Coordinates of C-alpha atoms and ligand atoms in Angstrom, one line a residue:
M24 CA 0.0 0.0 0.0
A25 CA 1.3 3.4 -0.9
E26 CA 2.3 5.7 2.0
L27 CA -0.4 8.2 1.1
D28 CA -3.2 5.6 1.1
R29 CA -2.1 4.3 4.5
T30 CA -2.2 7.9 6.0
R31 CA -5.7 8.5 4.6
T32 CA -7.3 5.5 6.3
E33 CA -6.0 6.7 9.6
V34 CA -7.6 10.2 9.3
D35 CA -10.7 10.6 11.4
V36 CA -13.0 12.5 9.1
P37 CA -15.7 14.4 10.9
G38 CA -19.3 13.8 9.7
D39 CA -20.7 16.9 11.2
W40 CA -19.2 20.3 10.3
T41 CA -21.1 22.5 12.8
Y42 CA -18.9 24.6 15.1
A43 CA -18.3 23.6 18.7
S44 CA -18.9 26.6 20.9
A45 CA -15.9 28.7 21.8
P46 CA -16.9 30.8 24.7
E47 CA -14.8 33.7 25.9
S48 CA -14.2 33.5 29.7
R49 CA -15.9 36.2 31.7
D50 CA -13.5 35.7 34.6
I51 CA -11.5 38.7 33.5
V52 CA -14.4 41.0 34.4
R53 CA -15.2 42.0 38.0
I54 CA -18.7 43.5 38.3
A55 CA -19.5 45.2 41.6
D56 CA -22.9 44.6 43.3
S57 CA -23.8 48.2 42.9
Y58 CA -22.5 51.4 41.3
G59 CA -22.8 55.1 42.2
Y60 CA -22.0 58.1 40.1
Y61 CA -18.4 59.2 39.3
V62 CA -18.4 62.9 40.2
G63 CA -15.3 65.0 41.0
G64 CA -13.1 61.9 40.9
E65 CA -15.1 60.2 43.7
W66 CA -18.0 57.8 43.8
L67 CA -21.3 59.2 45.1
E68 CA -23.9 56.9 46.6
P69 CA -27.2 56.8 44.8
A70 CA -30.5 57.2 46.7
E71 CA -32.3 55.0 44.1
T72 CA -31.1 52.2 41.9
Y73 CA -32.3 49.9 39.1
E74 CA -30.9 46.6 37.9
T75 CA -28.9 46.2 34.7
I76 CA -29.0 42.8 33.1
A77 CA -27.3 40.6 30.5
P78 CA -29.7 40.5 27.5
R79 CA -28.4 37.0 26.5
D80 CA -30.1 35.3 29.5
E81 CA -31.6 38.2 31.6
E82 CA -29.1 37.6 34.4
P83 CA -29.0 40.5 36.8
L84 CA -25.5 42.0 36.7
A85 CA -25.5 45.0 39.1
A86 CA -27.6 47.7 40.7
I87 CA -27.1 51.1 38.9
G88 CA -27.8 54.6 40.3
Q89 CA -30.8 56.5 39.0
A90 CA -29.3 60.0 39.1
T91 CA -31.7 62.9 40.0
A92 CA -31.5 66.5 38.9
E93 CA -29.6 67.2 42.1
D94 CA -27.0 64.5 41.3
V95 CA -26.6 66.0 37.8
G96 CA -26.2 69.4 39.5
R97 CA -23.3 68.1 41.6
A98 CA -21.7 66.6 38.5
V99 CA -22.0 70.0 36.7
V100 CA -20.5 71.8 39.6
A101 CA -17.6 69.4 39.6
A102 CA -17.1 69.8 35.9
R103 CA -17.3 73.6 36.1
E104 CA -14.7 73.7 38.9
A105 CA -12.4 71.4 37.0
F106 CA -12.8 73.6 33.9
A107 CA -12.0 76.8 35.8
D108 CA -9.3 75.2 38.0
G109 CA -6.9 74.6 35.3
W110 CA -8.1 72.0 32.7
S111 CA -9.2 74.7 30.2
A112 CA -5.9 76.6 30.6
L113 CA -3.6 73.5 30.4
P114 CA -1.4 73.6 27.4
G115 CA -2.7 71.3 24.6
S116 CA 0.4 69.2 24.8
E117 CA -0.4 68.4 28.5
R118 CA -4.0 67.5 27.8
A119 CA -2.7 65.3 25.0
K120 CA -0.7 63.2 27.5
Y121 CA -3.8 62.3 29.4
L122 CA -5.6 61.3 26.2
F123 CA -2.7 59.2 25.1
R124 CA -2.7 57.5 28.5
I125 CA -6.4 56.8 28.3
A126 CA -5.9 55.3 24.9
R127 CA -3.1 53.1 26.0
I128 CA -4.9 51.9 29.1
L129 CA -8.0 51.0 27.0
Q130 CA -5.7 48.9 24.8
E131 CA -4.1 47.2 27.7
R132 CA -7.5 46.4 29.2
S133 CA -9.2 45.7 25.9
R134 CA -10.2 42.1 26.7
E135 CA -11.9 43.1 29.9
F136 CA -13.8 45.9 28.2
A137 CA -14.8 43.6 25.3
V138 CA -16.2 40.9 27.6
L139 CA -18.1 43.5 29.6
E140 CA -19.5 45.2 26.5
S141 CA -20.8 41.9 25.1
L142 CA -22.2 40.8 28.5
N143 CA -24.1 44.0 29.2
G144 CA -25.1 44.9 25.6
G145 CA -25.5 41.6 23.8
K146 CA -23.2 42.2 20.9
P147 CA -20.9 39.4 19.6
I148 CA -17.6 39.3 21.4
K149 CA -15.8 39.3 18.0
E150 CA -17.3 42.7 17.3
S151 CA -16.6 44.3 20.7
R152 CA -13.1 42.8 20.6
D153 CA -12.3 43.7 17.0
V154 CA -14.3 46.8 16.4
D155 CA -15.8 48.6 19.4
I156 CA -12.8 48.6 21.8
P157 CA -10.0 49.1 19.2
L158 CA -12.0 52.0 17.7
A159 CA -12.6 53.6 21.1
A160 CA -8.9 53.5 21.8
A161 CA -8.2 54.9 18.3
H162 CA -10.4 57.9 19.0
F163 CA -8.5 58.8 22.0
F164 CA -5.2 58.4 20.1
Y165 CA -6.5 60.5 17.3
Y166 CA -7.8 63.4 19.3
A167 CA -4.7 63.3 21.5
G168 CA -2.9 64.2 18.3
W169 CA -5.1 67.3 17.8
A170 CA -4.9 68.7 21.3
D171 CA -1.8 70.8 20.8
K172 CA -2.6 71.6 17.1
L173 CA -5.9 73.5 17.4
E174 CA -4.3 76.7 16.2
Y175 CA -3.3 74.8 13.0
A176 CA -6.6 73.2 12.6
F177 CA -8.3 76.6 12.7
P178 CA -5.7 79.2 11.6
N179 CA -6.3 82.8 12.6
R180 CA -9.5 81.9 14.5
R181 CA -8.2 81.7 18.2
P182 CA -9.9 78.4 19.1
R183 CA -11.1 78.2 22.8
P184 CA -12.9 75.6 24.8
V185 CA -16.7 76.0 25.1
G186 CA -17.0 75.0 28.8
V187 CA -19.0 72.1 30.3
A188 CA -20.3 69.6 27.8
G189 CA -23.4 67.5 28.7
Q190 CA -23.2 64.2 26.7
I191 CA -26.0 61.7 26.3
I192 CA -25.2 58.4 24.5
P193 CA -27.2 55.3 23.4
W194 CA -26.9 51.6 24.0
N195 CA -25.8 50.3 20.6
F196 CA -22.0 51.2 20.9
P197 CA -21.7 52.1 24.6
L198 CA -17.9 52.6 24.9
L199 CA -17.4 53.7 21.4
M200 CA -20.0 56.4 21.6
L201 CA -18.4 57.5 24.9
A202 CA -15.0 57.8 23.1
W203 CA -16.6 59.7 20.2
K204 CA -18.0 62.2 22.8
I205 CA -15.3 62.5 25.4
A206 CA -12.1 62.4 23.3
P207 CA -12.8 65.6 21.2
A208 CA -14.3 67.4 24.2
L209 CA -11.2 66.9 26.3
A210 CA -8.8 67.6 23.4
C211 CA -10.3 71.0 23.1
G212 CA -10.1 71.8 26.8
N213 CA -13.7 71.2 27.9
T214 CA -15.0 69.2 30.9
V215 CA -17.7 66.7 30.7
V216 CA -20.9 65.3 32.3
L217 CA -21.8 62.1 30.5
K218 CA -24.8 59.8 30.8
P219 CA -24.6 56.3 29.3
A220 CA -27.8 54.5 28.2
E221 CA -30.0 52.9 30.9
T222 CA -29.4 49.4 29.6
T223 CA -25.7 49.6 29.0
P224 CA -23.9 51.5 31.8
L225 CA -21.2 49.0 32.7
T226 CA -18.4 49.9 30.4
A227 CA -18.8 53.6 31.1
L228 CA -18.5 52.8 34.8
L229 CA -15.4 50.7 34.2
F230 CA -14.0 53.6 32.1
C231 CA -14.0 55.6 35.4
D232 CA -11.3 53.3 36.6
V233 CA -9.3 54.1 33.4
L234 CA -9.6 57.8 34.3
R235 CA -8.3 57.0 37.8
Q236 CA -5.4 55.0 36.3
A237 CA -4.6 57.8 33.9
E238 CA -4.7 60.3 36.8
L239 CA -7.0 62.6 35.0
P240 CA -7.7 65.6 37.2
A241 CA -10.8 65.2 39.3
G242 CA -14.0 66.6 37.8
V243 CA -12.8 66.7 34.2
V244 CA -15.0 63.7 33.3
N245 CA -18.1 62.9 35.4
I246 CA -20.3 60.0 34.7
V247 CA -23.9 59.9 35.9
T248 CA -26.3 57.0 35.2
G249 CA -30.0 56.7 35.0
D250 CA -32.9 56.6 32.5
G251 CA -34.2 59.4 30.2
R252 CA -35.0 61.5 33.2
T253 CA -31.3 61.9 34.0
G254 CA -30.7 62.8 30.3
A255 CA -33.4 65.4 30.5
A256 CA -31.8 66.8 33.7
I257 CA -28.6 67.3 31.8
V258 CA -30.3 69.0 28.9
E259 CA -32.2 71.3 31.3
H260 CA -29.2 72.2 33.5
E261 CA -28.5 75.9 33.1
D262 CA -24.7 75.8 33.6
I263 CA -24.1 73.4 30.7
D264 CA -22.6 75.1 27.6
K265 CA -23.0 72.3 25.0
I266 CA -25.2 69.3 24.6
A267 CA -24.0 66.3 22.4
F268 CA -26.7 63.7 21.9
T269 CA -26.8 60.4 20.0
G270 CA -30.1 58.5 20.0
S271 CA -33.5 58.5 18.5
T272 CA -34.9 61.2 16.3
E273 CA -37.9 61.7 18.6
V274 CA -35.7 62.4 21.7
G275 CA -33.4 64.5 19.6
K276 CA -36.2 66.7 18.4
A277 CA -37.4 67.2 22.1
I278 CA -33.9 68.2 23.1
Q279 CA -33.7 70.6 20.2
R280 CA -36.9 72.2 21.2
H281 CA -35.7 72.6 24.8
V282 CA -32.3 74.0 23.9
A283 CA -33.7 76.5 21.4
G284 CA -33.1 80.1 22.7
T285 CA -30.9 79.0 25.6
G286 CA -27.6 79.8 23.9
K287 CA -26.5 76.2 24.5
R288 CA -24.6 74.6 21.6
L289 CA -26.1 71.4 20.2
T290 CA -25.1 68.5 18.0
L291 CA -27.5 65.6 17.3
E292 CA -26.7 62.3 15.8
L293 CA -30.0 60.6 15.3
G294 CA -31.6 57.7 13.4
G295 CA -31.2 56.5 9.8
K296 CA -32.7 54.3 7.1
A297 CA -29.7 53.9 4.9
A298 CA -29.8 52.8 1.2
N299 CA -27.3 50.1 0.2
I300 CA -27.4 50.2 -3.6
V301 CA -26.1 47.4 -5.8
F302 CA -25.6 47.9 -9.5
D303 CA -25.5 45.0 -12.0
D304 CA -21.8 45.3 -12.6
A305 CA -20.9 44.9 -8.9
A306 CA -18.9 41.9 -7.6
L307 CA -21.9 40.0 -6.3
D308 CA -20.2 37.8 -3.7
Q309 CA -18.4 40.8 -2.3
A310 CA -21.6 42.8 -2.3
V311 CA -23.4 40.0 -0.4
E312 CA -20.8 40.2 2.3
G313 CA -21.2 44.0 2.5
I314 CA -25.0 43.7 2.7
V315 CA -24.7 41.2 5.5
N316 CA -22.2 43.4 7.3
G317 CA -24.4 46.4 6.6
I318 CA -27.5 45.1 8.3
Y319 CA -26.7 42.2 10.6
F320 CA -23.6 43.8 12.2
N321 CA -24.5 44.5 15.9
Q322 CA -27.9 42.9 15.4
G323 CA -28.8 45.8 13.2
H324 CA -28.6 48.1 16.2
V325 CA -26.7 50.6 14.1
C326 CA -27.9 54.1 13.2
C327 CA -26.1 53.9 9.8
A328 CA -27.2 50.3 9.1
G329 CA -27.9 49.5 5.4
S330 CA -31.5 48.6 6.2
R331 CA -32.9 49.3 2.7
L332 CA -31.2 47.3 -0.1
F333 CA -31.7 48.6 -3.6
V334 CA -30.9 46.0 -6.2
Q335 CA -30.7 46.7 -10.0
E336 CA -33.5 44.7 -11.5
S337 CA -31.3 42.5 -13.8
I338 CA -29.5 41.0 -10.9
Y339 CA -32.3 40.9 -8.4
E340 CA -32.9 37.1 -8.5
P341 CA -29.3 35.9 -8.3
L342 CA -28.5 38.4 -5.6
V343 CA -31.4 37.6 -3.4
A344 CA -30.6 33.8 -3.8
K345 CA -27.0 34.4 -2.8
L346 CA -28.1 36.5 0.2
E347 CA -30.6 34.0 1.5
R348 CA -28.0 31.2 1.2
R349 CA -25.5 33.4 3.1
L350 CA -28.1 34.0 5.8
T351 CA -28.3 30.3 6.5
T352 CA -24.6 30.3 7.6
L353 CA -25.0 33.2 10.1
R354 CA -24.6 31.9 13.7
V355 CA -27.1 33.5 16.1
G356 CA -26.5 33.0 19.8
D357 CA -24.4 33.6 22.9
P358 CA -22.6 37.0 22.5
L359 CA -19.6 35.6 24.4
D360 CA -19.1 32.8 21.9
K361 CA -16.3 33.7 19.5
N362 CA -18.2 32.0 16.6
T363 CA -21.3 34.1 17.0
D364 CA -22.2 36.5 14.2
V365 CA -25.5 37.8 15.5
G366 CA -25.9 38.3 19.3
A367 CA -28.7 39.2 21.6
I368 CA -31.2 42.0 21.1
N369 CA -30.3 44.7 23.6
S370 CA -33.5 44.8 25.6
A371 CA -37.1 43.5 25.8
A372 CA -38.4 46.9 24.7
Q373 CA -36.2 46.9 21.5
L374 CA -37.2 43.3 20.8
E375 CA -40.9 44.3 21.0
K376 CA -40.3 47.2 18.6
I377 CA -38.6 44.9 16.1
Q378 CA -41.4 42.3 16.3
E379 CA -44.0 45.0 15.9
L380 CA -42.4 46.4 12.7
V381 CA -41.8 43.0 11.2
A382 CA -45.4 42.1 11.8
S383 CA -46.4 45.3 10.0
G384 CA -44.2 44.2 7.0
V385 CA -46.0 40.9 6.8
E386 CA -49.4 42.5 7.1
E387 CA -48.7 45.1 4.4
G388 CA -47.8 42.4 2.0
A389 CA -44.0 42.0 1.9
E390 CA -42.5 38.5 1.6
I391 CA -40.5 37.4 4.6
Y392 CA -37.4 35.1 4.6
Q393 CA -35.8 33.8 7.8
P394 CA -33.2 31.1 7.8
P395 CA -33.7 28.0 9.9
C396 CA -32.3 28.9 13.3
V397 CA -32.5 27.6 16.8
L398 CA -32.6 30.4 19.3
P399 CA -31.6 30.2 23.0
E400 CA -34.6 29.8 25.3
K401 CA -33.7 32.7 27.6
G402 CA -32.8 36.2 26.7
Y403 CA -33.8 38.4 23.8
W404 CA -33.3 37.1 20.2
F405 CA -34.4 37.8 16.7
V406 CA -33.7 35.7 13.6
P407 CA -31.9 37.6 10.8
T408 CA -34.7 38.6 8.4
V409 CA -35.0 39.6 4.8
F410 CA -38.1 41.2 3.3
T411 CA -38.7 41.1 -0.5
N412 CA -41.6 42.5 -2.5
V413 CA -41.4 45.7 -0.4
A414 CA -43.1 48.9 -1.5
Q415 CA -41.6 52.2 -0.7
S416 CA -44.6 53.2 1.4
Y417 CA -44.4 50.2 3.8
R418 CA -43.4 51.0 7.3
I419 CA -40.4 48.6 7.0
A420 CA -39.1 50.7 4.2
Q421 CA -39.7 54.0 6.0
E422 CA -39.1 53.6 9.7
E423 CA -35.9 52.8 11.6
I424 CA -36.3 49.2 12.8
F425 CA -32.9 49.1 14.6
G426 CA -32.8 45.3 14.3
P427 CA -31.5 42.5 12.0
V428 CA -34.2 43.2 9.4
L429 CA -33.5 44.0 5.7
S430 CA -36.0 45.4 3.2
V431 CA -35.1 44.7 -0.5
L432 CA -36.3 47.0 -3.2
T433 CA -35.4 47.3 -6.9
F434 CA -34.4 50.0 -9.4
R435 CA -33.6 50.2 -13.1
T436 CA -31.5 53.3 -13.7
P437 CA -29.0 55.3 -11.5
E438 CA -31.5 58.2 -11.5
E439 CA -34.2 56.0 -10.1
A440 CA -31.8 54.6 -7.5
V441 CA -31.0 58.1 -6.3
E442 CA -34.6 59.2 -6.3
K443 CA -35.6 56.1 -4.2
A444 CA -32.6 56.2 -1.9
N445 CA -33.3 59.9 -1.0
N446 CA -37.0 59.2 -0.4
T447 CA -36.6 59.1 3.4
P448 CA -36.7 61.6 6.2
Y449 CA -33.3 60.4 7.2
G450 CA -29.8 61.0 5.7
L451 CA -27.0 59.4 7.7
S452 CA -25.3 57.0 5.3
A453 CA -25.5 55.1 2.0
G454 CA -23.6 52.4 0.2
V455 CA -22.9 52.0 -3.6
W456 CA -21.7 48.8 -5.2
T457 CA -20.4 49.1 -8.7
E458 CA -17.2 48.5 -10.7
K459 CA -17.4 52.0 -12.2
G460 CA -15.5 54.7 -10.4
S461 CA -17.3 57.4 -12.3
R462 CA -20.7 56.0 -11.2
I463 CA -19.6 56.0 -7.6
L464 CA -18.7 59.7 -7.8
W465 CA -21.9 60.5 -9.7
M466 CA -24.0 58.7 -7.0
A467 CA -22.1 60.2 -4.1
Q468 CA -22.8 63.7 -5.3
R469 CA -26.5 63.0 -5.4
L470 CA -27.1 60.9 -2.3
R471 CA -28.3 63.0 0.6
A472 CA -26.3 61.2 3.2
G473 CA -23.5 62.2 5.6
V474 CA -21.4 59.2 4.7
V475 CA -21.4 57.3 1.4
W476 CA -19.4 54.0 1.3
A477 CA -18.3 52.6 -2.0
N478 CA -17.9 48.8 -2.4
T479 CA -17.9 48.5 1.4
F480 CA -20.2 49.3 4.3
N481 CA -20.0 50.2 8.0
R482 CA -16.4 51.2 7.9
F483 CA -15.3 53.7 10.6
D484 CA -12.2 55.7 11.2
P485 CA -11.5 58.4 13.8
G486 CA -10.1 60.6 11.0
S487 CA -13.3 60.5 9.0
P488 CA -16.2 62.9 10.0
F489 CA -19.6 61.2 10.6
G490 CA -23.0 62.8 10.9
G491 CA -26.4 63.3 9.2
Y492 CA -28.6 65.3 6.9
K493 CA -32.3 66.0 7.5
E494 CA -33.8 64.0 10.4
S495 CA -30.5 62.2 11.0
G496 CA -29.3 65.3 12.9
F497 CA -26.6 67.9 12.5
G498 CA -23.0 68.4 13.5
R499 CA -20.1 66.1 12.7
E500 CA -18.2 63.7 15.0
G501 CA -14.7 62.4 14.0
G502 CA -12.0 64.0 12.1
R503 CA -11.0 67.7 12.3
H504 CA -14.7 68.5 11.8
G505 CA -15.4 66.8 15.2
L506 CA -13.3 69.4 17.0
E507 CA -15.5 72.4 15.9
P508 CA -18.6 71.8 18.1
Y509 CA -16.3 71.8 21.2
L510 CA -14.6 75.1 20.3
R511 CA -15.6 78.8 20.2
F512 CA -13.9 81.4 18.1
D513 CA -15.7 84.5 19.3
E514 CA -12.9 86.6 21.0
Ligands
LIG23 P1 -33.3 57.2 23.1 O1 -33.2 58.3 22.1 O2 -34.4 57.2 24.1 O3 -32.0 57.0 23.9 C1 -30.7 57.7 23.7 C2 -30.2 58.3 25.0 O4 -31.0 59.4 25.4 C3 -30.2 57.4 26.2 O5 -29.1 57.6 27.0 C4 -31.5 57.7 26.8 O6 -31.6 57.3 28.1 C5 -31.5 59.2 26.7 N1 -32.8 59.9 26.8 C6 -34.0 59.3 26.7 N2 -35.0 60.3 26.9 C7 -34.3 61.4 27.1 C8 -34.8 62.8 27.2 N3 -36.0 63.1 27.3 N4 -33.8 63.8 27.4 C9 -32.5 63.5 27.3 N5 -32.1 62.2 27.1 C10 -33.0 61.2 27.0 O7 -33.4 55.8 22.3 P2 -34.0 54.5 22.8 O8 -33.0 53.8 23.6 O9 -35.3 54.7 23.5 O10 -34.2 53.7 21.5 C11 -35.4 54.0 20.7 C12 -35.1 54.0 19.2 O11 -34.2 55.0 18.9 C13 -34.5 52.7 18.7 O12 -35.4 51.7 18.4 C14 -33.7 53.2 17.5 O13 -34.6 53.2 16.4 C15 -33.4 54.6 17.9 N6 -32.0 54.8 18.3 C16 -31.1 55.3 17.5 C17 -29.8 55.4 17.9 C18 -28.7 56.0 17.0 O14 -27.6 55.7 17.2 N7 -29.1 56.9 16.2 C19 -29.3 54.9 19.2 C20 -30.3 54.4 20.0 C21 -31.6 54.3 19.6 P3 -32.2 55.8 28.4 O15 -31.2 54.9 27.8 O16 -32.2 55.8 29.9 O17 -33.6 55.8 27.8

């Protein structure tokens, strides 16, 4: 018998190619029984608390403070004092050292942050490990670089810090949104009062320990927790100079109404209903990967998610067939499993919203496809979903679902694609898939969206500004543009 044949008979060929689970250990994370507010470099005891849970199995994780208007007031006093006591006057090169330190500590503790983010928020560990935490650190590195170059960023305009910034962030990218808010604010010499979302406070609270390690002066960053009432108390506080908000369009509008006439600065990063447009000359397999990444990344809890897919009619059938086949390979399940592609829905309320909108899609006449999928018994889950036969007027084509649900529509010409893509109250992002560079530029000029990705989707970089048109908000975060909301140029 030849050598090769002998070896072959000895190989144990598996009959079943399903993955074994590869759970990330949660031992690296220490969660306290309860948390207070981080104000003036100290922990304040809360009078009232609520429970934060793990959406994968509803396990209670910790008691979290529900900050009142008085608690917010204390945080604002601490921030104001820190601003006046030296932070705003510190040379940019000194502020940069703190930001660099924070970035490095985030990198050193990245595994701890990734596990905690996935546990508290439900996103797959491979996303928190490879996207959220590295990008959060990258934001601090990036803005550390600007801190001593503001005069060059805005020549002849004498940039100065605005004062105390009130920052309110959502639950879909808890640490990353914190970094988007805090890094430019500190680089420009402001101090901060930040509120994480009610359902995902734990990485913001762990970040306070990073601030302690970095020896950031007391009061420069203050973290208060609680629900929308705490957010409203920040918006209403008279001694806050700037509000930065990321969240729903509804709350954003309420904040804008409140801030109008107060002289407070405001930036709003709100919802989206992005068009992902595939032309018939696009590389289809690559486009399918981009579509999947565009809508199923982070369970679709992404403001810039590619939730409306526009396919050129001539490739509609092969593309949808490829997409549906690809969906059968997505692994839905435990966020801490390194094989998981789609994790848990963030909260019971969000799951209910997704279910309601999906039911409306079926009722209005769209065709639903969901791959066969066994969902865990406990926790909040939703099967990745594709709707075809969708009319533009359907709620699933108009409203932000914020879940793993894609609506597929068609077009014939580039003009029609632009017309349909812009037929939304939102304007945060868009994607174009085509081999033709000239067509990419032609489309990008006409799409009313803050970001247009070409032959890719959901790519983020601290050097690239991000923000919306129309009901997706105003103001830009990231890049040199992201400095401007935190600076005044009046004297
Ligand atoms: P919200 O807009 O309510 O939440 C965003 C942040 O604002 C949270 O920290 C929230 O606190 C806070 N907040 C709530 N009410 C007020 C208020 N009156 N004044 C000041 N701050 C307030 O979004 P939801 O979490 O309720 O999600 C609802 C929908 O919004 C989602 O289904 C999705 O469509 C969209 N959304 C869009 C996001 C985006 O990135 N553009 C992010 C999150 C949601 P708390 O968490 O305690 O409610």
